[in-house]
mmCIF file of C-alpha atoms in Angstrom:
data_model
loop_
_atom_site.group_PDB
_atom_site.id
_atom_site.type_symbol
_atom_site.label_atom_id
_atom_site.label_comp_id
_atom_site.label_asym_id
_atom_site.label_seq_id
_atom_site.Cartn_x
_atom_site.Cartn_y
_atom_site.Cartn_z
ATOM 1 C CA MET A 23 23.624 3.839 18.271
ATOM 2 C CA ASP A 24 24.994 1.355 15.603
ATOM 3 C CA THR A 25 25.715 3.875 12.288
ATOM 4 C CA ASN A 26 25.271 0.571 10.095
ATOM 5 C CA GLU A 27 21.165 1.441 11.158
ATOM 6 C CA SER A 28 21.172 5.082 9.437
ATOM 7 C CA LEU A 29 19.292 5.447 6.237
ATOM 8 C CA SER A 30 20.870 7.645 3.236
ATOM 9 C CA CYS A 31 17.362 9.754 1.962
ATOM 10 C CA VAL A 32 17.096 12.736 0.215
ATOM 11 C CA LEU A 33 14.416 15.609 1.018
ATOM 12 C CA ILE A 34 13.131 17.171 -1.521
ATOM 13 C CA PRO A 35 11.399 20.727 -1.302
ATOM 14 C CA ALA A 36 7.503 20.332 -3.055
ATOM 15 C CA ALA A 37 5.067 23.396 -2.802
ATOM 16 C CA SER A 38 4.194 23.377 0.693
ATOM 17 C CA THR A 39 6.193 20.409 1.908
ATOM 18 C CA MET A 40 9.690 18.637 2.334
ATOM 19 C CA LEU A 41 9.441 14.845 0.357
ATOM 20 C CA LEU A 42 11.375 12.397 1.968
ATOM 21 C CA LEU A 43 12.716 9.743 0.158
ATOM 22 C CA PRO A 44 15.548 6.591 0.495
ATOM 23 C CA ASN A 45 18.534 7.554 -1.798
ATOM 24 C CA VAL A 46 18.142 4.383 -3.403
ATOM 25 C CA THR A 47 15.108 6.354 -5.299
ATOM 26 C CA ILE A 48 16.867 8.754 -7.019
ATOM 27 C CA ALA A 49 18.542 8.334 -10.752
ATOM 28 C CA GLU A 50 19.879 11.893 -10.934
ATOM 29 C CA VAL A 51 18.436 15.604 -10.096
ATOM 30 C CA VAL A 52 18.693 17.674 -13.429
ATOM 31 C CA ASP A 53 18.326 21.981 -14.155
ATOM 32 C CA LEU A 54 14.419 23.135 -14.708
ATOM 33 C CA TYR A 55 15.489 23.955 -18.220
ATOM 34 C CA ALA A 56 15.636 21.105 -19.228
ATOM 35 C CA ILE A 57 11.672 20.252 -19.253
ATOM 36 C CA GLU A 58 9.653 21.241 -21.872
ATOM 37 C CA ALA A 59 6.595 22.277 -20.843
ATOM 38 C CA ALA A 60 3.221 20.200 -21.526
ATOM 39 C CA GLU A 61 0.630 22.193 -23.314
ATOM 40 C CA ASP A 62 -2.522 20.025 -22.544
ATOM 41 C CA GLY A 63 -2.938 16.459 -20.444
ATOM 42 C CA PRO A 64 -3.538 16.149 -16.955
ATOM 43 C CA GLU A 65 -3.154 18.654 -14.553
ATOM 44 C CA TRP A 66 -0.763 16.818 -12.782
ATOM 45 C CA LEU A 67 1.447 16.674 -15.806
ATOM 46 C CA SER A 68 4.074 19.856 -16.069
ATOM 47 C CA GLY A 69 6.074 18.364 -18.713
ATOM 48 C CA GLU A 70 8.241 16.124 -20.051
ATOM 49 C CA LEU A 71 12.141 15.429 -19.606
ATOM 50 C CA GLU A 72 14.115 14.006 -22.471
ATOM 51 C CA TRP A 73 16.490 11.946 -20.296
ATOM 52 C CA ARG A 74 19.415 9.671 -21.831
ATOM 53 C CA GLY A 75 17.373 8.698 -24.419
ATOM 54 C CA LEU A 76 13.620 8.716 -22.414
ATOM 55 C CA THR A 77 10.785 10.883 -22.551
ATOM 56 C CA LEU A 78 9.715 10.899 -19.053
ATOM 57 C CA PRO A 79 6.596 12.581 -18.090
ATOM 58 C CA VAL A 80 7.257 15.105 -15.065
ATOM 59 C CA VAL A 81 5.042 15.178 -12.077
ATOM 60 C CA SER A 82 4.151 18.539 -10.246
ATOM 61 C CA TYR A 83 3.628 16.752 -6.552
ATOM 62 C CA ASN A 84 1.195 19.475 -5.770
ATOM 63 C CA ALA A 85 -1.037 18.731 -8.602
ATOM 64 C CA ALA A 86 -1.157 15.335 -8.029
ATOM 65 C CA ASN A 87 -2.258 15.637 -4.520
ATOM 66 C CA GLY A 88 -5.104 18.059 -5.968
ATOM 67 C CA GLY A 89 -3.743 21.124 -5.428
ATOM 68 C CA GLU A 90 -2.421 23.540 -7.936
ATOM 69 C CA ARG A 91 0.164 22.838 -10.546
ATOM 70 C CA ILE A 92 3.034 24.966 -9.767
ATOM 71 C CA ILE A 93 5.837 25.741 -11.676
ATOM 72 C CA PRO A 94 8.953 27.038 -9.993
ATOM 73 C CA SER A 95 10.487 30.277 -11.102
ATOM 74 C CA GLY A 96 13.931 31.245 -11.119
ATOM 75 C CA VAL A 97 17.308 29.138 -10.194
ATOM 76 C CA ARG A 98 16.053 27.009 -7.549
ATOM 77 C CA GLY A 99 13.797 24.452 -9.193
ATOM 78 C CA ARG A 100 15.408 20.886 -10.120
ATOM 79 C CA ILE A 101 13.634 17.966 -11.581
ATOM 80 C CA ALA A 102 14.075 14.708 -9.668
ATOM 81 C CA VAL A 103 14.425 11.845 -12.100
ATOM 82 C CA LEU A 104 13.153 8.781 -9.622
ATOM 83 C CA ASN A 105 13.839 5.220 -10.321
ATOM 84 C CA THR A 106 10.305 3.397 -10.047
ATOM 85 C CA ILE A 107 9.305 0.254 -7.790
ATOM 86 C CA GLY A 108 5.459 -0.586 -8.906
ATOM 87 C CA ASP A 109 4.377 -2.507 -11.479
ATOM 88 C CA SER A 110 4.991 -0.538 -13.924
ATOM 89 C CA HIS A 111 8.923 -0.659 -13.430
ATOM 90 C CA SER A 112 9.494 -2.811 -16.411
ATOM 91 C CA ALA A 113 7.769 -0.365 -18.686
ATOM 92 C CA ALA A 114 8.799 2.878 -17.378
ATOM 93 C CA PRO A 115 11.932 2.392 -14.861
ATOM 94 C CA PHE A 116 12.049 6.273 -14.186
ATOM 95 C CA MET A 117 9.653 9.114 -13.463
ATOM 96 C CA ALA A 118 10.639 12.736 -12.925
ATOM 97 C CA LEU A 119 9.416 15.023 -10.116
ATOM 98 C CA LEU A 120 9.308 18.462 -10.507
ATOM 99 C CA THR A 121 10.819 19.858 -7.228
ATOM 100 C CA GLN A 122 10.731 23.551 -5.589
ATOM 101 C CA GLY A 123 14.261 23.783 -4.640
ATOM 102 C CA ILE A 124 17.586 21.910 -4.798
ATOM 103 C CA PRO A 125 17.380 18.530 -2.827
ATOM 104 C CA SER A 126 19.846 17.895 -0.115
ATOM 105 C CA GLN A 127 20.912 14.529 1.465
ATOM 106 C CA ILE A 128 20.472 13.377 5.001
ATOM 107 C CA LYS A 129 21.236 10.473 7.109
ATOM 108 C CA LEU A 130 18.977 9.478 9.545
ATOM 109 C CA GLN A 131 19.104 7.348 12.666
ATOM 110 C CA PRO A 132 15.692 5.384 13.457
ATOM 111 C CA ASP A 133 15.396 7.863 16.327
ATOM 112 C CA GLN A 134 15.501 10.808 14.223
ATOM 113 C CA ILE A 135 12.413 10.465 12.413
ATOM 114 C CA ARG A 136 8.812 9.503 13.878
ATOM 115 C CA GLN A 137 5.366 9.191 12.161
ATOM 116 C CA ARG A 138 2.774 12.418 12.846
ATOM 117 C CA GLU A 139 -0.848 12.903 12.871
ATOM 118 C CA ALA A 140 -1.707 14.430 9.600
ATOM 119 C CA SER A 141 -5.538 14.919 8.410
ATOM 120 C CA ASP A 142 -5.149 16.492 5.831
ATOM 121 C CA LEU A 143 -3.145 13.739 3.540
ATOM 122 C CA GLY A 144 -3.624 13.513 -0.008
ATOM 123 C CA PRO A 145 -3.130 10.419 -2.712
ATOM 124 C CA ALA A 146 0.191 11.519 -3.300
ATOM 125 C CA ASP A 147 1.203 11.077 0.361
ATOM 126 C CA LEU A 148 2.025 7.760 2.490
ATOM 127 C CA MET A 149 2.846 8.960 5.720
ATOM 128 C CA ALA A 150 3.252 12.188 7.340
ATOM 129 C CA VAL A 151 6.505 11.958 9.468
ATOM 130 C CA GLU A 152 8.782 14.849 11.562
ATOM 131 C CA ILE A 153 12.309 14.730 11.263
ATOM 132 C CA GLU A 154 14.575 16.318 14.318
ATOM 133 C CA GLY A 155 11.282 18.761 14.646
ATOM 134 C CA GLU A 156 10.724 19.770 11.053
ATOM 135 C CA ASP A 157 7.537 18.429 9.151
ATOM 136 C CA ALA A 158 8.030 16.193 6.023
ATOM 137 C CA VAL A 159 5.592 13.453 3.937
ATOM 138 C CA ILE A 160 6.921 10.282 2.814
ATOM 139 C CA PRO A 161 5.575 10.762 -0.687
ATOM 140 C CA ASN A 162 3.100 7.393 -1.925
ATOM 141 C CA LEU A 163 5.524 6.527 -5.084
ATOM 142 C CA GLU A 164 3.123 3.791 -6.418
ATOM 143 C CA PHE A 165 0.587 6.509 -6.655
ATOM 144 C CA LEU A 166 2.426 8.856 -8.643
ATOM 145 C CA GLU A 167 3.851 6.062 -11.012
ATOM 146 C CA SER A 168 0.631 4.895 -11.295
ATOM 147 C CA LEU A 169 -0.321 8.615 -13.130
ATOM 148 C CA ALA A 170 2.997 8.857 -14.935
ATOM 149 C CA ALA A 171 3.055 5.189 -16.435
ATOM 150 C CA PRO A 172 0.046 5.980 -19.098
ATOM 151 C CA ALA A 173 1.688 9.248 -20.339
#
C-alpha cells in the first residue's frame, strides 16, 4: 500500500468514547488547569480558556451530546484547541474541547478504519467508526462550533 494514502489523526478520549479527528484540526493541546470554570451558562460549557490573547469557550463533548457535563479530575485531563471549519470560522477561528485524557496521534491507512452501525449517536456525533477493532466516533465539528460560536 502506498504510504501517501495515510492520514495523520488524533484520538481524543472523551467521556465514554474516543474521538477521531484529522491532525490538522488540532491547533494545540493545553493542560486542564488553564480553564476558568463556568459559573452559569449552557450545560455544554465547561468554562473558558485564555489562549493566545483569545477567550475560547471550552465544550464538554458529553454534555453537548445530551449527557452530563463531566469535569476530569487529576492530571490526565487536557483541553484540545481546535481550528474551526464552519461558517463561524472568520469570527471565531478556534474553539476548545475538554478531554478525559491525553490525546494520541495515529497514522491511518484506508484499510484500518471502517464505518460501523451505531444506534446511539447524538447530535455531536457525525459517524461511528472502528479502527483496528477499537470503537471511535468522528465528531460533528460544525454542530460543536454552532454551540460555541455564540459563546
